[in-house]
CSV table of C-alpha atoms in Angstrom, one decimal:
chain,number,residue,atom,x,y,z
X,1,MET,CA,-35.8,16.1,6.0
X,2,GLU,CA,-32.3,17.2,6.7
X,3,ASN,CA,-31.3,21.1,7.8
X,4,PHE,CA,-28.2,22.5,7.0
X,5,TRP,CA,-27.1,22.8,10.2
X,6,ASP,CA,-27.8,19.1,11.4
X,7,PHE,CA,-24.7,17.2,11.9
X,8,ASN,CA,-26.0,14.4,9.7
X,9,VAL,CA,-25.3,17.3,7.1
X,10,TRP,CA,-21.7,18.1,8.1
X,11,GLY,CA,-20.4,15.3,9.7
X,12,SER,CA,-18.6,13.5,7.2
X,13,TRP,CA,-17.1,16.4,5.9
X,14,ASN,CA,-16.2,17.5,9.4
X,15,LEU,CA,-14.2,13.9,9.6
X,16,VAL,CA,-12.4,14.8,6.2
X,17,ALA,CA,-11.3,18.1,7.2
X,18,VAL,CA,-10.3,16.8,10.6
X,19,LEU,CA,-7.9,14.0,8.6
X,20,LEU,CA,-6.5,16.8,6.2
X,21,ILE,CA,-6.1,19.0,9.3
X,22,SER,CA,-3.6,16.6,11.2
X,23,LEU,CA,-1.4,15.8,7.6
X,24,LEU,CA,-1.0,19.9,7.8
X,25,ALA,CA,0.1,19.7,11.5
X,26,ALA,CA,1.8,16.5,11.1
X,27,ASN,CA,4.0,18.6,8.4
X,28,MET,CA,4.5,21.2,10.4
X,29,LEU,CA,5.9,19.1,13.2
X,30,LYS,CA,8.2,17.2,10.4
X,31,ARG,CA,9.9,20.6,9.4
X,32,SER,CA,10.2,22.0,12.9
X,33,VAL,CA,11.5,19.2,15.3
X,34,PRO,CA,15.1,17.6,14.3
X,35,PHE,CA,14.1,14.4,15.4
X,36,LEU,CA,10.8,13.6,13.3
X,37,ARG,CA,12.9,15.4,10.5
X,38,GLU,CA,15.5,12.7,10.4
X,39,SER,CA,13.1,9.9,11.1
X,40,LEU,CA,11.5,9.5,7.8
X,41,ILE,CA,8.3,8.7,9.2
X,42,PRO,CA,5.8,9.4,6.6
X,43,THR,CA,3.9,12.6,7.5
X,44,SER,CA,0.4,10.4,6.8
X,45,VAL,CA,1.5,8.2,9.8
X,46,LEU,CA,2.7,11.4,12.0
X,47,GLY,CA,-0.8,12.7,11.5
X,48,GLY,CA,-2.5,9.1,12.5
X,49,GLY,CA,-0.7,9.1,15.2
X,50,LEU,CA,-1.7,12.8,16.5
X,51,LEU,CA,-5.3,11.8,16.1
X,52,ILE,CA,-4.8,8.5,17.9
X,53,LEU,CA,-3.5,11.1,20.8
X,54,VAL,CA,-6.1,13.3,20.5
X,55,ALA,CA,-8.7,10.7,20.9
X,56,GLY,CA,-7.3,8.8,23.5
X,57,ILE,CA,-6.9,12.3,25.6
X,58,TYR,CA,-11.0,12.8,24.9
X,59,LYS,CA,-12.1,8.9,25.6
X,60,GLY,CA,-10.0,9.6,29.1
X,61,PHE,CA,-12.2,12.5,30.1
X,62,THR,CA,-15.4,11.6,28.4
X,63,GLY,CA,-15.4,8.0,28.2
X,64,ASN,CA,-16.3,8.2,24.5
X,65,VAL,CA,-15.2,7.4,21.4
X,66,MET,CA,-14.1,10.7,19.5
X,67,PHE,CA,-14.9,9.8,15.9
X,68,ASP,CA,-18.4,8.4,17.2
X,69,THR,CA,-19.4,11.5,18.3
X,70,ALA,CA,-22.3,13.7,16.6
X,71,PHE,CA,-19.5,16.0,15.5
X,72,PHE,CA,-18.8,13.5,13.4
X,73,GLY,CA,-22.0,11.9,12.3
X,74,GLY,CA,-22.1,9.6,15.1
X,75,ARG,CA,-20.4,7.2,12.9
X,76,GLY,CA,-16.6,8.6,12.1
X,77,THR,CA,-15.1,5.3,13.4
X,78,THR,CA,-17.1,3.4,10.2
X,79,ASN,CA,-16.4,6.3,7.8
X,80,LEU,CA,-13.0,6.0,8.6
X,81,GLU,CA,-12.7,2.5,7.4
X,82,MET,CA,-14.8,3.2,4.3
X,83,LEU,CA,-12.3,6.0,3.6
X,84,THR,CA,-9.4,3.6,3.8
X,85,TYR,CA,-11.0,1.1,1.6
X,86,HIS,CA,-12.2,3.5,-1.2
X,87,THR,CA,-9.0,5.0,-0.7
X,88,LEU,CA,-7.0,2.1,-1.6
X,89,ALA,CA,-8.5,1.3,-4.8
X,90,LEU,CA,-8.7,5.1,-6.3
X,91,GLY,CA,-5.0,4.9,-5.4
X,92,PHE,CA,-4.1,2.1,-7.4
X,93,ILE,CA,-6.5,2.9,-10.2
X,94,ALA,CA,-5.1,6.3,-10.7
X,95,SER,CA,-1.3,4.7,-10.7
X,96,THR,CA,-2.8,2.7,-13.2
X,97,PHE,CA,-3.7,5.1,-15.8
X,98,LYS,CA,0.1,6.4,-16.0
X,99,SER,CA,1.5,5.7,-18.8
X,100,GLY,CA,4.6,4.0,-17.6
X,101,LYS,CA,7.0,5.1,-21.0
X,102,GLY,CA,10.3,3.5,-21.5
X,103,THR,CA,12.2,1.0,-23.2
X,104,MET,CA,12.5,-2.6,-22.0
X,105,THR,CA,15.8,-4.8,-22.6
X,106,LYS,CA,16.2,-8.0,-21.7
X,107,GLN,CA,17.9,-7.5,-18.7
X,108,ARG,CA,15.4,-4.7,-17.4
X,109,THR,CA,12.6,-7.2,-17.7
X,110,LYS,CA,14.6,-9.9,-15.6
X,111,GLU,CA,15.3,-7.4,-12.9
X,112,ILE,CA,11.6,-6.0,-12.8
X,113,PHE,CA,10.1,-9.7,-12.8
X,114,ASN,CA,12.8,-10.5,-9.9
X,115,THR,CA,11.4,-7.5,-8.3
X,116,GLY,CA,7.9,-9.0,-8.0
X,117,VAL,CA,8.8,-12.6,-7.2
X,118,THR,CA,10.8,-11.1,-4.5
X,119,THR,CA,7.6,-8.9,-3.2
X,120,VAL,CA,5.7,-12.3,-3.1
X,121,SER,CA,8.2,-14.2,-1.5
X,122,THR,CA,8.5,-11.5,1.1
X,123,TYR,CA,4.7,-11.8,1.7
X,124,LEU,CA,5.1,-15.6,2.0
X,125,LEU,CA,8.0,-15.1,4.7
X,126,GLN,CA,6.1,-12.6,6.5
X,127,ALA,CA,3.0,-14.9,6.4
X,128,VAL,CA,5.0,-17.7,7.8
X,129,PHE,CA,6.5,-16.1,10.9
X,130,GLY,CA,3.6,-14.1,11.4
X,131,LEU,CA,1.2,-17.3,11.5
X,132,GLY,CA,3.6,-19.4,13.6
X,133,VAL,CA,3.7,-16.6,15.9
X,134,SER,CA,-0.1,-16.6,16.3
X,135,LEU,CA,-0.3,-20.2,16.6
X,136,ILE,CA,1.9,-20.2,19.2
X,137,ALA,CA,0.1,-17.3,21.2
X,138,ALA,CA,-2.9,-19.5,20.9
X,139,PHE,CA,-1.6,-22.2,23.1
X,140,VAL,CA,-0.8,-19.4,25.4
X,141,ILE,CA,-3.8,-17.3,25.2
X,142,LYS,CA,-6.9,-18.7,25.6
X,143,ASP,CA,-9.4,-18.2,22.6
X,144,PHE,CA,-6.5,-16.5,20.4
X,145,PHE,CA,-7.4,-16.0,16.9
X,146,GLN,CA,-5.3,-18.8,15.3
X,147,ALA,CA,-5.3,-17.0,12.0
X,148,ALA,CA,-4.2,-13.6,13.1
X,149,GLY,CA,-0.6,-13.5,12.2
X,150,VAL,CA,-1.7,-13.8,8.4
X,151,LEU,CA,-2.2,-10.0,8.8
X,152,LEU,CA,1.3,-9.7,9.1
X,153,PRO,CA,2.1,-9.7,5.3
X,154,PHE,CA,-0.9,-7.3,4.8
X,155,GLY,CA,-0.2,-5.1,7.1
X,156,TYR,CA,3.7,-5.0,6.3
X,157,GLY,CA,3.9,-5.7,2.6
X,158,GLN,CA,0.7,-4.4,1.4
X,159,GLY,CA,-0.1,-1.6,3.6
X,160,THR,CA,-3.2,-0.2,5.5
X,161,GLY,CA,-6.2,-0.6,2.9
X,162,GLN,CA,-5.3,-4.6,2.5
X,163,ALA,CA,-4.6,-4.7,6.3
X,164,LEU,CA,-8.6,-3.2,6.9
X,165,ASN,CA,-9.5,-5.6,4.6
X,166,TYR,CA,-8.5,-9.1,6.0
X,167,GLY,CA,-8.8,-7.7,9.5
X,168,ASN,CA,-12.6,-6.9,8.3
X,169,ILE,CA,-13.0,-10.6,6.8
X,170,TYR,CA,-11.6,-12.0,9.6
X,171,GLU,CA,-13.9,-10.5,12.2
X,172,THR,CA,-17.1,-10.4,10.3
X,173,GLN,CA,-16.6,-13.9,8.8
X,174,PHE,CA,-14.6,-15.4,11.4
X,175,GLY,CA,-15.4,-14.1,14.8
X,176,PHE,CA,-12.2,-12.1,15.4
X,177,ALA,CA,-13.2,-9.5,17.7
X,178,GLY,CA,-11.0,-6.8,16.9
X,179,GLY,CA,-9.7,-8.1,13.8
X,180,LYS,CA,-10.0,-4.7,12.0
X,181,SER,CA,-8.1,-2.9,14.5
X,182,PHE,CA,-5.5,-5.8,14.9
X,183,GLY,CA,-5.0,-5.1,11.1
X,184,LEU,CA,-4.4,-1.4,11.3
X,185,THR,CA,-2.2,-1.6,14.6
X,186,ILE,CA,0.3,-4.3,12.4
X,187,ALA,CA,0.4,-1.8,9.5
X,188,ALA,CA,0.9,1.2,11.6
X,189,LEU,CA,4.2,-1.1,13.1
X,190,GLY,CA,4.9,-1.5,9.6
X,191,PHE,CA,5.6,2.1,9.2
X,192,LEU,CA,7.2,2.2,12.1
X,193,SER,CA,9.5,-0.7,11.1
X,194,ALA,CA,10.5,1.1,7.6
X,195,SER,CA,11.5,4.1,9.5
X,196,ILE,CA,13.3,2.5,12.3
X,197,GLY,CA,15.1,-0.1,9.8
X,198,GLY,CA,15.6,2.8,7.1
X,199,VAL,CA,17.3,4.7,9.7
X,200,ILE,CA,19.4,2.1,11.2
X,201,HIS,CA,21.0,0.9,7.5
X,202,LEU,CA,21.5,4.5,6.6
X,203,ASN,CA,23.5,5.1,9.5
X,204,ILE,CA,25.3,2.0,8.7
X,205,LEU,CA,26.2,3.3,5.0
X,206,LYS,CA,27.0,6.6,6.6
X,207,LYS,CA,29.8,4.7,8.6
X,208,ARG,CA,30.7,3.0,5.7
X,209,GLY,CA,31.5,6.4,4.1
X,210,VAL,CA,28.9,5.9,1.5
X,211,ILE,CA,28.1,9.6,0.3
X,212,LEU,CA,24.4,10.0,0.5
X,213,ASN,CA,22.8,12.0,-2.5
X,214,LYS,CA,19.9,13.4,-1.3
X,215,ALA,CA,17.4,14.8,-3.9
X,216,THR,CA,17.5,18.5,-4.6
X,217,GLU,CA,14.4,20.4,-5.1
X,218,LYS,CA,14.2,21.7,-8.4
X,219,ALA,CA,11.7,23.6,-10.6
X,220,ILE,CA,9.2,21.1,-12.4
X,221,ARG,CA,9.7,21.7,-16.3
X,222,SER,CA,6.9,22.0,-18.6
X,223,GLU,CA,7.4,18.9,-20.5
X,224,GLU,CA,7.4,17.0,-16.9
X,225,ILE,CA,3.8,18.3,-16.7
X,226,GLN,CA,1.9,18.0,-20.0
X,227,HIS,CA,3.3,15.9,-22.9
X,228,GLU,CA,2.6,16.4,-26.6
X,229,ASN,CA,-0.8,15.7,-28.3
X,230,GLU,CA,-2.4,16.0,-24.5
X,231,ILE,CA,-5.9,17.8,-23.9
X,232,PRO,CA,-5.3,21.5,-22.7
X,233,MET,CA,-5.1,22.0,-18.9
X,234,GLN,CA,-8.0,24.1,-18.8
X,235,GLU,CA,-10.7,23.8,-21.7
X,236,SER,CA,-14.7,23.7,-21.1
X,237,MET,CA,-13.6,20.9,-18.4
X,238,ASP,CA,-10.5,21.4,-16.2
X,239,LYS,CA,-7.8,18.6,-17.2
X,240,LEU,CA,-7.6,17.4,-13.5
X,241,THR,CA,-11.5,16.8,-13.5
X,242,VAL,CA,-11.1,14.6,-16.4
X,243,GLN,CA,-8.5,12.8,-14.7
X,244,ILE,CA,-10.9,12.1,-11.5
X,245,ALA,CA,-13.8,11.4,-13.9
X,246,LEU,CA,-11.7,8.3,-15.9
X,247,ILE,CA,-10.7,7.2,-12.3
X,248,ALA,CA,-14.9,7.3,-11.4
X,249,VAL,CA,-15.4,5.3,-14.5
X,250,ALA,CA,-12.7,2.6,-13.8
X,251,TYR,CA,-14.1,2.0,-10.0
X,252,ILE,CA,-17.9,2.1,-11.0
X,253,LEU,CA,-17.3,-0.9,-13.5
X,254,ALA,CA,-15.0,-2.3,-10.7
X,255,TYR,CA,-18.0,-2.0,-8.5
X,256,GLY,CA,-20.2,-3.8,-11.2
X,257,LEU,CA,-17.9,-6.7,-11.7
X,258,MET,CA,-17.7,-7.2,-7.7
X,259,PHE,CA,-21.5,-6.9,-8.1
X,260,LEU,CA,-21.8,-9.7,-10.7
X,261,LEU,CA,-19.3,-11.5,-8.9
X,262,GLY,CA,-20.5,-11.3,-5.6
X,263,ASN,CA,-24.1,-12.8,-7.1
X,264,LEU,CA,-22.6,-15.7,-8.7
X,265,LEU,CA,-20.6,-16.6,-5.9
X,266,PRO,CA,-22.3,-15.6,-2.5
X,267,GLY,CA,-20.0,-17.6,-0.3
X,268,MET,CA,-16.9,-15.4,-1.9
X,269,LYS,CA,-18.7,-12.1,-1.6
X,270,ALA,CA,-16.4,-10.9,1.3
X,271,VAL,CA,-13.3,-11.5,-0.1
X,272,ILE,CA,-14.3,-10.2,-3.7
X,273,TYR,CA,-15.1,-7.3,-2.5
X,274,GLY,CA,-11.9,-7.2,-0.6
X,275,PHE,CA,-10.3,-7.2,-4.1
X,276,ASN,CA,-11.5,-3.9,-4.6
X,277,PHE,CA,-8.2,-2.7,-5.5
X,278,LEU,CA,-7.6,-5.5,-7.8
X,279,LEU,CA,-10.5,-5.5,-9.8
X,280,GLY,CA,-9.8,-1.5,-9.8
X,281,VAL,CA,-6.5,-2.1,-11.4
X,282,LEU,CA,-8.3,-4.4,-14.1
X,283,THR,CA,-10.8,-2.2,-15.0
X,284,ALA,CA,-8.7,0.9,-15.1
X,285,THR,CA,-6.2,-1.7,-17.7
X,286,VAL,CA,-9.2,-1.9,-19.7
X,287,VAL,CA,-10.3,1.6,-19.9
X,288,LYS,CA,-6.8,3.2,-21.0
X,289,THR,CA,-6.4,0.1,-23.1
X,290,VAL,CA,-9.6,1.3,-25.1
X,291,LEU,CA,-8.2,4.8,-25.1
X,292,LYS,CA,-5.3,4.0,-26.6
X,293,TRP,CA,-7.2,1.9,-29.2
X,294,LEU,CA,-9.8,4.8,-29.7
X,295,ASN,CA,-6.6,6.9,-30.3
X,296,ARG,CA,-5.1,4.9,-33.0
X,297,ARG,CA,-8.1,4.7,-35.1
X,298,GLN,CA,-8.4,8.8,-34.7
X,299,TRP,CA,-11.5,8.5,-33.4
X,300,VAL,CA,-10.3,10.2,-30.4
X,301,HIS,CA,-7.2,13.0,-31.5
X,302,ARG,CA,-5.8,13.7,-28.2
X,303,ASP,CA,-4.8,12.0,-25.1
X,304,TYR,CA,-6.8,12.2,-22.1
X,305,THR,CA,-4.5,11.2,-19.1
X,306,ASN,CA,-1.6,12.7,-17.7
X,307,ASP,CA,0.9,10.9,-15.7
X,308,PHE,CA,1.6,14.2,-13.9
X,309,LEU,CA,-1.9,14.8,-12.3
X,310,MET,CA,-2.4,10.8,-11.7
X,311,THR,CA,0.7,10.8,-9.8
X,312,ARG,CA,-0.5,13.9,-7.5
X,313,THR,CA,-4.0,12.3,-7.4
X,314,SER,CA,-2.5,8.8,-6.6
X,315,ASN,CA,-0.5,10.2,-3.8
X,316,PHE,CA,-3.5,12.1,-2.4
X,317,PHE,CA,-6.0,9.3,-2.2
X,318,PHE,CA,-2.7,7.2,-0.7
X,319,ASP,CA,-2.2,10.0,2.4
X,320,LEU,CA,-5.7,9.8,3.5
X,321,MET,CA,-5.7,6.1,2.9
X,322,VAL,CA,-3.0,6.1,5.4
X,323,VAL,CA,-4.1,8.8,8.0
X,324,SER,CA,-7.6,7.6,8.2
X,325,GLY,CA,-6.4,3.8,8.7
X,326,ILE,CA,-4.4,4.9,11.3
X,327,ALA,CA,-7.2,6.9,12.9
X,328,ALA,CA,-9.6,4.2,12.9
X,329,ILE,CA,-7.5,2.1,15.2
X,330,ARG,CA,-9.3,1.3,18.4
X,331,LEU,CA,-6.7,0.7,21.1
X,332,ASP,CA,-8.9,-0.2,23.8
X,333,ILE,CA,-10.5,-3.2,21.5
X,334,LEU,CA,-6.5,-4.4,21.9
X,335,GLU,CA,-5.7,-4.4,25.3
X,336,ASN,CA,-5.3,-8.0,25.6
X,337,TYR,CA,-3.2,-8.3,22.4
X,338,TRP,CA,-0.5,-5.9,22.7
X,339,GLY,CA,2.4,-8.1,23.3
X,340,ILE,CA,1.8,-10.6,20.8
X,341,ILE,CA,1.3,-7.4,18.5
X,342,LEU,CA,4.7,-6.2,19.3
X,343,ILE,CA,6.3,-9.9,18.7
X,344,MET,CA,4.9,-9.9,15.6
X,345,GLY,CA,6.1,-6.5,14.7
X,346,VAL,CA,9.7,-7.1,15.9
X,347,VAL,CA,9.6,-10.5,13.8
X,348,GLY,CA,8.2,-9.0,10.5
X,349,LEU,CA,10.9,-6.2,10.6
X,350,SER,CA,13.7,-9.0,11.3
X,351,VAL,CA,12.7,-11.1,8.7
X,352,THR,CA,12.1,-8.7,5.9
X,353,TYR,CA,15.1,-6.6,7.1
X,354,VAL,CA,17.3,-9.7,6.3
X,355,TYR,CA,15.6,-11.5,3.3
X,356,ASN,CA,15.5,-8.5,1.3
X,357,ARG,CA,19.5,-7.7,2.0
X,358,ILE,CA,20.2,-11.0,1.3
X,359,VAL,CA,18.1,-11.1,-2.4
X,360,ALA,CA,19.2,-7.3,-3.1
X,361,LYS,CA,23.3,-8.4,-2.6
X,362,VAL,CA,22.6,-11.6,-4.8
X,363,LEU,CA,20.5,-10.2,-7.7
X,364,PHE,CA,21.1,-6.9,-7.8
X,365,LYS,CA,24.7,-6.5,-7.4
X,366,ASP,CA,25.3,-3.3,-9.7
X,367,TYR,CA,22.9,-1.2,-7.2
X,368,ALA,CA,22.2,-3.4,-4.4
X,369,GLU,CA,21.9,-0.6,-1.6
X,370,GLU,CA,19.1,1.1,-3.7
X,371,GLN,CA,17.3,-1.7,-4.5
X,372,PHE,CA,17.2,-2.8,-0.9
X,373,LEU,CA,16.3,0.4,0.6
X,374,THR,CA,13.1,0.4,-2.0
X,375,MET,CA,12.0,-3.0,-1.5
X,376,TYR,CA,12.5,-2.7,2.4
X,377,GLY,CA,10.7,0.4,2.5
X,378,MET,CA,7.5,-0.7,0.4
X,379,LEU,CA,7.5,-3.9,1.9
X,380,THR,CA,7.5,-2.5,5.6
X,381,GLY,CA,5.3,0.6,4.7
X,382,THR,CA,4.0,1.2,1.2
X,383,ALA,CA,5.5,2.3,-2.2
X,384,SER,CA,5.9,5.8,-0.8
X,385,THR,CA,7.9,4.7,2.0
X,386,GLY,CA,10.2,2.8,-0.3
X,387,ILE,CA,10.7,6.3,-2.2
X,388,ILE,CA,11.2,8.2,0.7
X,389,LEU,CA,14.5,5.8,1.7
X,390,LEU,CA,15.5,5.6,-1.7
X,391,ARG,CA,15.5,9.2,-2.2
X,392,GLU,CA,18.4,9.6,0.3
X,393,ILE,CA,21.3,7.5,-1.4
X,394,ASP,CA,19.7,8.0,-5.2
X,395,GLY,CA,17.9,11.4,-5.0
X,396,ASP,CA,17.8,11.7,-8.7
X,397,PHE,CA,16.8,8.1,-9.2
X,398,LYS,CA,19.8,7.2,-11.6
X,399,THR,CA,19.1,3.8,-10.7
X,400,PRO,CA,16.4,1.5,-11.8
X,401,ALA,CA,15.1,1.0,-8.3
X,402,ALA,CA,12.5,3.2,-8.6
X,403,ASP,CA,11.3,2.1,-12.1
X,404,ASN,CA,11.5,-1.8,-10.6
X,405,LEU,CA,9.0,-0.8,-7.9
X,406,VAL,CA,6.6,0.8,-10.3
X,407,TYR,CA,6.6,-2.1,-13.5
X,408,GLN,CA,6.8,-5.1,-10.4
X,409,ASN,CA,2.9,-4.8,-9.7
X,410,PHE,CA,2.0,-7.2,-12.4
X,411,PRO,CA,4.2,-10.1,-11.8
X,412,ALA,CA,3.6,-9.4,-8.0
X,413,ILE,CA,-0.2,-9.6,-8.4
X,414,VAL,CA,0.0,-12.8,-10.7
X,415,PHE,CA,2.0,-14.6,-8.3
X,416,GLY,CA,0.6,-13.3,-5.3
X,417,PHE,CA,-3.1,-14.0,-6.0
X,418,PRO,CA,-3.0,-17.3,-4.3
X,419,MET,CA,-1.9,-16.3,-1.5
X,420,MET,CA,-4.9,-14.0,-1.2
X,421,LEU,CA,-7.2,-17.1,-1.6
X,422,LEU,CA,-5.4,-19.0,0.8
X,423,ALA,CA,-5.5,-16.2,3.7
X,424,THR,CA,-9.2,-16.7,3.7
X,425,LEU,CA,-8.5,-20.7,4.3
X,426,ALA,CA,-6.4,-19.8,7.1
X,427,PRO,CA,-9.2,-19.5,9.8
X,428,VAL,CA,-10.5,-22.5,8.8
X,429,LYS,CA,-7.1,-24.6,8.5
X,430,PRO,CA,-4.4,-22.5,9.9
X,431,TYR,CA,-2.0,-25.8,10.1
X,432,LEU,CA,-2.5,-26.5,6.3
X,433,CYS,CA,-2.4,-23.0,5.5
X,434,PHE,CA,0.8,-22.5,7.4
X,435,GLY,CA,2.4,-25.8,5.2
X,436,ILE,CA,1.2,-24.5,2.2
X,437,PHE,CA,3.0,-21.3,2.8
X,438,VAL,CA,6.4,-22.7,3.3
X,439,ALA,CA,6.2,-24.7,0.1
X,440,PHE,CA,4.5,-21.7,-1.6
X,441,PHE,CA,7.8,-20.1,-0.5
X,442,ALA,CA,10.3,-22.4,-1.3
X,443,VAL,CA,8.8,-22.7,-4.8
X,444,MET,CA,9.0,-19.0,-5.2
X,445,ASN,CA,12.6,-18.8,-4.3
X,446,VAL,CA,13.6,-21.5,-6.7
X,447,ILE,CA,12.3,-19.3,-9.2
X,448,LEU,CA,13.7,-16.2,-8.1
X,449,PHE,CA,17.3,-17.6,-7.7
X,450,ARG,CA,16.9,-19.7,-10.6
X,451,GLU,CA,20.3,-18.8,-12.4
X,452,GLN,CA,22.2,-19.6,-9.2
X,453,ILE,CA,20.4,-22.7,-8.9
X,454,PHE,CA,20.5,-24.0,-12.4
X,455,LYS,CA,23.7,-22.3,-13.8
X,456,LYS,CA,25.4,-24.9,-16.4
X,457,ARG,CA,28.8,-25.9,-14.8
X,458,LYS,CA,32.1,-24.7,-16.9
């Protein structure tokens, strides 16, 4: 029988509280330190960095892992990884429930499609260079995990949650010691790359005389908070509670789907559960479609989802995902890998910057700078990082760059799914996968630059 004063009762809450306190501390630092204020480093990344620093000092004095002490229930590191895993899916589910209203012209559809293809092409480019670095490293470092470089597109292109998922698969299924921390560290370097590359590019724009149009803080209008025909903010059940309940419905359905597929394909169980975010998006889409159908049939007379609250909820989950993912990094496990990690980080920054610069100039000529900053920020950090960079030159989102970022998810998932499956083959057949990644990248670029390649001669 548990007593209320036992750490087993308080450990999980203590962990979440410390994560949230670190976010508050990081926010205060960003507002008070000029260098941090101008650095564009997301607050969640800074909060995770503070926790790594505190945990390092604690271990230096005591020799123990801070998050595995009794205060955090004795399993804080594991709980950090669990938080990262679940908040990834929950954030995507909340984003999926947003209405996405707006008309789609032929030109806008093409730009969104091209944005999705650019996303997958960048993943593949990062995979080619990352895997190339790790294959070379395997010749130099004895017993180095050859497929480690495949974590570059998951850490840079997809962020903390997927870096943890695939790091865990490599660690548990293929024996990559420290795979989870390796992936999480790559993701952390991705955020730094977004900040460093973004600041450098913004300074270049300043020197060229481009006027930065920073966003101005405005009062939120009532129609931005609640649209017509929605349920009231406060009734017998609070509107925020309804949003969270819908997210829970979608996630429990996703779990049921994973449970079913895991039993049907036991050899693929780790991969299936690693796709929790993707299956969550699928089930959220189903729930959203059912609600719309019920509304059209007049069986349900009000709209239950609210874009404003879903955005706030998804941002909360993503902030928690990033800070917990970075805090879960075990620096002591990576002591033999730092050289490779730093090389991989610099390579990831360079190829992502150059490739997306070329794509933006060729395919998005009307708003090349906005598209580049948005894509570069997302493909080294998260969608939020892309928006942070975009706000520096398009604070009122007058260009379609922000919408491209939102709507590109569907084509990116369709084209990116085969790469996710290939990533599980890479530890077994690294050289074969390297060749497939190169070929896949070439095909995606033929699709992306189809008009330039196949344009009709006059």
